[in-house]
Coordinates of C-alpha atoms in Angstrom, one line a residue:
M24 CA 19.4 47.3 -18.2
F25 CA 15.6 47.1 -18.1
R26 CA 14.9 49.6 -20.9
S27 CA 17.6 48.0 -23.4
R28 CA 16.1 44.5 -22.5
F29 CA 13.1 45.9 -22.9
F30 CA 13.9 47.3 -26.4
R31 CA 15.5 44.5 -27.9
S32 CA 12.8 42.4 -27.0
V33 CA 10.2 44.9 -29.3
L34 CA 13.0 44.9 -31.8
R35 CA 12.5 41.1 -32.2
R36 CA 8.9 41.3 -32.4
P37 CA 8.4 39.9 -36.1
N38 CA 6.5 42.4 -37.8
A39 CA 2.9 41.7 -39.8
H40 CA 4.6 40.5 -43.0
Q41 CA 6.7 38.4 -41.4
K42 CA 3.8 37.2 -39.3
A43 CA 2.1 36.4 -42.8
N44 CA 4.9 34.3 -43.8
R45 CA 5.1 32.4 -40.8
S46 CA 4.5 28.4 -41.1
P47 CA 1.4 27.5 -38.3
A48 CA 2.6 25.7 -35.2
P49 CA 2.0 22.2 -35.4
A50 CA -1.1 21.2 -33.4
K51 CA -1.3 19.8 -30.2
R52 CA -2.7 16.4 -29.6
S53 CA -2.7 13.8 -27.5
Y54 CA -1.1 10.1 -27.5
T55 CA -2.9 7.0 -26.3
S56 CA -0.4 4.6 -24.8
Q57 CA 0.1 2.6 -27.9
E58 CA 0.3 5.9 -29.8
F59 CA 3.4 7.1 -27.6
E60 CA 5.0 3.4 -27.0
R61 CA 5.6 4.0 -31.2
H62 CA 6.1 7.5 -31.5
F63 CA 8.7 8.3 -28.5
T64 CA 11.6 5.8 -26.8
V65 CA 10.2 4.5 -23.5
P66 CA 12.0 2.0 -21.1
S67 CA 11.0 -1.0 -21.1
V68 CA 10.0 -2.7 -17.5
R69 CA 10.6 -6.2 -16.6
I70 CA 7.4 -8.6 -15.8
L71 CA 8.1 -11.9 -14.5
T72 CA 11.4 -10.9 -12.3
P73 CA 9.7 -8.4 -10.4
T74 CA 6.7 -10.8 -9.6
L75 CA 8.6 -13.9 -8.6
W76 CA 10.3 -11.1 -6.4
A77 CA 6.7 -10.2 -5.0
L78 CA 5.6 -13.3 -4.9
T79 CA 8.6 -14.4 -2.5
A80 CA 8.6 -11.2 -0.3
T81 CA 4.7 -12.1 0.6
G82 CA 6.1 -16.0 0.9
V83 CA 9.1 -14.4 3.5
I84 CA 6.8 -11.9 4.7
Y85 CA 4.0 -14.6 6.3
L86 CA 6.4 -17.3 7.6
S87 CA 8.4 -14.9 9.4
C88 CA 5.3 -13.9 11.1
A89 CA 4.1 -16.7 11.3
A90 CA 7.4 -18.3 13.0
Y91 CA 6.5 -15.4 15.5
E92 CA 3.5 -16.0 16.2
V93 CA 4.0 -19.9 16.4
R94 CA 7.0 -19.0 19.1
Q95 CA 4.9 -16.8 21.4
D96 CA 2.2 -20.0 21.6
V97 CA 4.9 -22.2 22.3
A98 CA 5.9 -19.7 24.9
A99 CA 2.5 -19.5 26.4
R100 CA 2.0 -23.2 26.9
K101 CA 5.0 -23.5 28.6
R102 CA 4.5 -20.8 30.7
S103 CA 1.1 -23.0 31.6
H104 CA 3.3 -26.4 31.9
D105 CA 1.3 -28.0 28.8
S106 CA 2.4 -30.2 26.3
V107 CA 3.7 -28.3 22.9
S108 CA 2.5 -30.1 19.8
W109 CA 0.9 -28.5 16.4
L110 CA -2.5 -30.5 17.4
N111 CA -2.3 -29.2 20.9
I112 CA -1.5 -25.4 19.8
D113 CA -4.0 -25.4 17.0
A114 CA -7.2 -26.8 19.2
S115 CA -6.4 -24.1 22.1
L116 CA -6.4 -21.6 19.5
Q117 CA -9.6 -22.7 17.5
Q118 CA -11.2 -22.6 20.6
G119 CA -9.7 -19.5 22.0
D120 CA -11.5 -18.0 18.5
R121 CA -14.6 -19.4 19.2
Q122 CA -14.6 -17.8 23.0
R123 CA -13.2 -14.5 22.0
V124 CA -15.4 -11.8 21.8
V125 CA -15.2 -9.5 18.4
A126 CA -15.2 -6.4 19.5
R127 CA -14.9 -3.3 17.2
M128 CA -12.0 -1.2 18.5
T129 CA -10.9 2.0 17.3
G130 CA -7.9 4.1 17.4
S131 CA -9.2 6.3 20.2
D132 CA -8.7 2.9 22.3
I133 CA -5.3 2.5 21.5
L134 CA -4.4 5.6 22.7
N135 CA -6.2 5.1 25.9
R136 CA -4.2 2.3 25.9
I137 CA -1.1 3.8 25.1
Y138 CA -1.5 6.9 27.9
N139 CA -3.1 4.8 30.6
P140 CA 0.6 3.0 32.7
S141 CA -1.7 0.4 34.0
A142 CA -3.3 -1.0 30.8
K143 CA -1.4 -3.8 28.5
L144 CA -0.8 -3.1 24.9
T145 CA -2.2 -5.8 22.5
S146 CA -0.2 -7.3 20.2
V147 CA -2.5 -5.3 17.4
D148 CA -1.4 -1.9 19.1
T149 CA 2.2 -2.9 19.0
A150 CA 2.0 -3.7 15.0
I151 CA -0.4 -0.4 14.4
I152 CA 2.0 1.7 16.7
G153 CA 5.2 0.1 15.2
A154 CA 3.6 0.7 11.6
V155 CA 3.0 4.2 12.0
A156 CA 6.3 5.0 13.9
L157 CA 7.8 3.3 11.0
N158 CA 6.5 5.7 8.3
A159 CA 7.2 8.3 10.4
S160 CA 10.6 7.9 11.1
I161 CA 11.3 7.3 7.1
Y162 CA 9.4 10.5 6.7
V163 CA 11.9 12.7 8.8
L164 CA 14.6 10.4 7.5
V165 CA 13.6 11.6 3.9
S166 CA 13.2 15.5 5.3
V167 CA 16.5 15.5 7.3
Y168 CA 18.3 13.8 4.0
P169 CA 16.7 15.1 0.6
S170 CA 19.1 13.7 -2.0
A171 CA 17.7 12.0 -4.7
S172 CA 20.1 8.2 -3.8
T173 CA 17.3 8.9 -0.6
F174 CA 14.2 9.6 -1.6
L175 CA 14.8 6.5 -4.3
L176 CA 15.3 4.0 -1.6
F177 CA 11.4 4.2 -0.8
S178 CA 10.1 4.8 -4.0
H179 CA 10.0 2.7 -7.0
I180 CA 10.1 2.9 -10.5
P181 CA 8.7 0.3 -12.7
A182 CA 11.8 1.6 -15.2
N183 CA 14.2 0.7 -12.5
T184 CA 15.8 -2.7 -12.5
R185 CA 15.7 -2.6 -8.1
N186 CA 13.3 -5.1 -6.9
F187 CA 13.5 -4.2 -3.7
T188 CA 11.5 -0.9 -3.8
L189 CA 8.5 -3.0 -4.5
F190 CA 8.6 -3.2 -0.3
T191 CA 10.3 -0.1 0.7
S192 CA 8.2 2.3 -1.5
M193 CA 5.4 1.7 0.6
F194 CA 7.3 3.3 4.3
G195 CA 8.0 6.5 1.5
H196 CA 5.6 9.5 1.4
A197 CA 5.3 12.0 -1.1
G198 CA 4.6 14.9 1.5
L199 CA 3.2 15.4 5.1
A200 CA -0.3 15.5 4.0
H201 CA 0.0 12.4 2.3
L202 CA 1.7 10.3 5.3
C203 CA -1.0 11.9 7.9
F204 CA -3.9 10.8 5.4
N205 CA -2.3 7.2 5.3
M206 CA -2.1 6.9 9.2
Y207 CA -4.9 8.3 9.9
A208 CA -6.5 5.4 7.4
L209 CA -4.3 2.5 8.9
V210 CA -5.2 3.9 13.1
N211 CA -8.9 4.0 12.2
F212 CA -9.3 0.8 9.6
G213 CA -6.6 -1.6 11.6
P214 CA -8.0 -2.6 14.9
V215 CA -11.2 -2.8 13.4
V216 CA -9.7 -5.4 10.7
A217 CA -7.8 -6.7 13.5
A218 CA -10.8 -7.9 15.5
S219 CA -12.7 -9.3 12.4
P220 CA -12.9 -12.8 12.2
S221 CA -10.5 -13.1 9.2
F222 CA -7.8 -11.9 11.9
T223 CA -9.4 -12.8 15.1
S224 CA -7.0 -10.2 16.7
S225 CA -4.1 -11.6 15.9
G226 CA -1.5 -8.5 16.2
A227 CA 1.3 -11.2 13.7
H228 CA -1.6 -12.1 11.3
L229 CA -2.3 -8.3 10.3
T230 CA 1.3 -7.3 10.2
A231 CA 1.5 -10.1 7.5
F232 CA -1.2 -9.1 5.9
Y233 CA -0.5 -5.3 5.8
L234 CA 3.1 -5.7 4.4
S235 CA 2.2 -8.3 1.7
S236 CA -0.4 -5.9 0.7
G237 CA 1.9 -3.4 0.3
V238 CA 4.5 -5.5 -1.8
L239 CA 1.4 -6.8 -3.9
A240 CA 0.0 -3.3 -4.3
S241 CA 3.0 -2.2 -5.6
L242 CA 3.5 -4.6 -7.9
A243 CA -0.1 -3.6 -9.6
H244 CA 1.3 0.4 -10.1
H245 CA 4.7 -2.1 -11.7
L246 CA 2.8 -3.9 -14.0
N247 CA -0.1 -1.0 -14.6
T248 CA 2.7 0.5 -16.5
V249 CA 3.1 -2.4 -18.8
W250 CA -0.5 -1.8 -20.4
P251 CA -2.2 0.9 -20.2
N252 CA 0.0 3.3 -18.7
V253 CA 3.1 2.9 -20.4
A254 CA 4.0 6.6 -20.5
S255 CA 4.4 6.2 -16.1
R256 CA 6.8 4.0 -16.7
T257 CA 9.1 6.7 -15.1
N258 CA 7.1 8.0 -12.3
P259 CA 8.0 7.0 -8.9
G260 CA 4.7 5.2 -6.5
L261 CA 5.4 5.6 -3.2
G262 CA 3.1 4.9 0.0
A263 CA 1.1 3.0 2.3
S264 CA -2.0 3.7 0.6
G265 CA -2.1 -0.4 -1.2
A266 CA -2.1 -1.8 1.9
I267 CA -4.3 1.0 3.8
M268 CA -6.7 -0.1 0.5
A269 CA -6.5 -3.8 1.4
M270 CA -7.5 -3.0 4.8
L271 CA -10.8 -1.3 3.7
G272 CA -11.2 -4.0 0.9
V273 CA -11.4 -5.9 4.7
F274 CA -13.4 -4.0 6.5
A275 CA -16.0 -3.6 3.8
S276 CA -16.1 -7.5 3.6
E277 CA -16.3 -8.2 7.1
Y278 CA -18.7 -4.8 7.9
P279 CA -20.8 -4.4 4.9
D280 CA -23.1 -2.4 6.7
A281 CA -20.8 -0.3 8.7
G282 CA -20.8 3.6 8.0
I283 CA -17.7 5.1 5.8
G284 CA -17.2 8.5 6.6
I285 CA -14.8 10.7 3.8
I286 CA -13.0 13.3 5.1
L287 CA -14.1 16.8 4.4
L288 CA -17.6 15.2 3.4
P289 CA -20.4 15.6 5.7
G290 CA -22.3 11.8 6.3
S291 CA -20.9 8.2 5.7
L292 CA -22.3 5.4 3.1
P293 CA -22.8 2.1 3.9
A294 CA -19.2 -0.1 3.5
H295 CA -20.6 -2.1 0.7
Q296 CA -21.5 1.2 -1.0
A297 CA -18.2 3.3 -0.5
L298 CA -16.1 -0.1 -1.6
L299 CA -18.0 -0.3 -5.0
G300 CA -17.8 3.8 -5.4
L301 CA -14.0 3.3 -4.6
V302 CA -13.7 0.2 -7.2
A303 CA -15.2 2.7 -9.9
F304 CA -12.8 5.5 -9.2
E305 CA -10.1 3.8 -9.5
T306 CA -10.9 2.0 -13.1
W307 CA -11.7 4.7 -14.1
G308 CA -8.5 6.6 -13.0
V309 CA -6.8 3.4 -14.5
F310 CA -7.8 3.2 -17.8
I311 CA -9.1 6.9 -18.1
G312 CA -7.8 9.3 -15.9
Y313 CA -8.6 12.5 -13.8
G314 CA -5.9 15.1 -16.1
K315 CA -2.7 15.5 -14.9
Y316 CA -3.7 17.6 -12.0
L317 CA -5.4 14.8 -9.8
R318 CA -3.0 11.3 -10.2
F319 CA -2.9 8.8 -7.8
G320 CA -1.7 5.2 -7.6
H321 CA -4.9 3.8 -9.0
A322 CA -3.7 0.5 -10.1
A323 CA -2.0 0.1 -6.5
H324 CA -5.4 1.3 -4.7
L325 CA -7.3 -1.1 -7.2
G326 CA -5.1 -3.8 -6.7
G327 CA -5.2 -3.3 -2.7
L328 CA -9.0 -3.6 -2.4
G329 CA -9.0 -6.4 -4.6
I330 CA -6.3 -7.9 -2.5
G331 CA -8.3 -7.3 0.3
V332 CA -12.1 -8.7 -0.8
A333 CA -9.9 -11.7 -2.0
Y334 CA -8.6 -12.6 1.4
V335 CA -12.4 -12.8 3.0
F336 CA -13.8 -14.2 0.6
F337 CA -11.4 -17.0 0.2
D338 CA -11.1 -17.4 3.6
M339 CA -7.5 -16.8 3.3
K340 CA -7.0 -16.9 7.5
N341 CA -7.7 -20.9 7.0
R342 CA -5.9 -20.9 3.8
L343 CA -2.6 -19.2 3.9
W344 CA -2.1 -17.7 7.3
Q345 CA -2.8 -21.7 9.7
P346 CA -0.5 -23.2 6.8
A347 CA 2.0 -21.1 7.2
K348 CA 1.7 -21.3 11.3
R349 CA 1.9 -25.0 10.5
L350 CA 4.7 -25.1 8.4
A351 CA 6.6 -22.8 10.9
F352 CA 6.5 -24.8 13.2
R353 CA 7.7 -28.0 11.9
G354 CA 10.4 -25.9 10.4
M355 CA 11.2 -24.7 14.4
R356 CA 10.7 -27.9 15.9
M357 CA 12.9 -29.6 13.2
V358 CA 15.8 -27.1 14.3
G359 CA 14.7 -27.1 17.7
M360 CA 14.1 -23.6 18.3
V361 CA 10.5 -25.0 20.0

């Protein structure tokens, strides 16, 4: 069998005359996004509906987390036999924010409280542990049931019409290394960001920010395929890195002189310098790229960094989180929940 195949392949080889008369192969060329769209059929990508869905999801997430924290605040005031009104709750919270010593916790602090039976987990601990557990559980689910339908539930393809994957895609990961890297960053940056003045150790606020940033970062990846990366409309996007980048943006804005180390590289950089380097790296990736062997969700990363910086710069704690809590309190008071 081997010999017959070998000789047949030799007989099929062209001779010198055939090679001379053969027409030259067309030269390979690369296409810009505009040329690709003109020469090839690419699926369309919706803009308005996913954008409205993402903004609505962000509002629902913030109101839900705000309602949860309001319920906790009301329960605490009832236990101390204090009157329940928004003015009293808001005044006590503002006083607590001024008196709270903002400590830079780390992931090891969370682990110490987990393994210490006498230690009580904080709301931030619960939020971060819950996020890690949920991401790990979904990774196990996709690994145990490796079907295309399961994978597509936790990845967002811009050409598809399913908007809910803007949310669920932040819990999917392409591999174990992808999952571990993101969760390592979450455990390290999450407690420090939560203890910053923008969050004042509020687990509900951190959860709202994390989930909303993930949705909006997915939207950035989606809109990036409208322009300039038209050819990526059928490429799935997944992972929590957009939300992680948003936390990194908050960290660099709140602690610009703190050191940030890069895995596998010695030394560290001040946070504001690391932020500028990341913005340059991701911007180059969005508009120029790094070839087919280095493909990241550059648009989602860049969007996450922008969300984090803007959240601190525009004081969204007082412009978004506190109004959401006030609205949640009034709604819960109207229906008799508080």
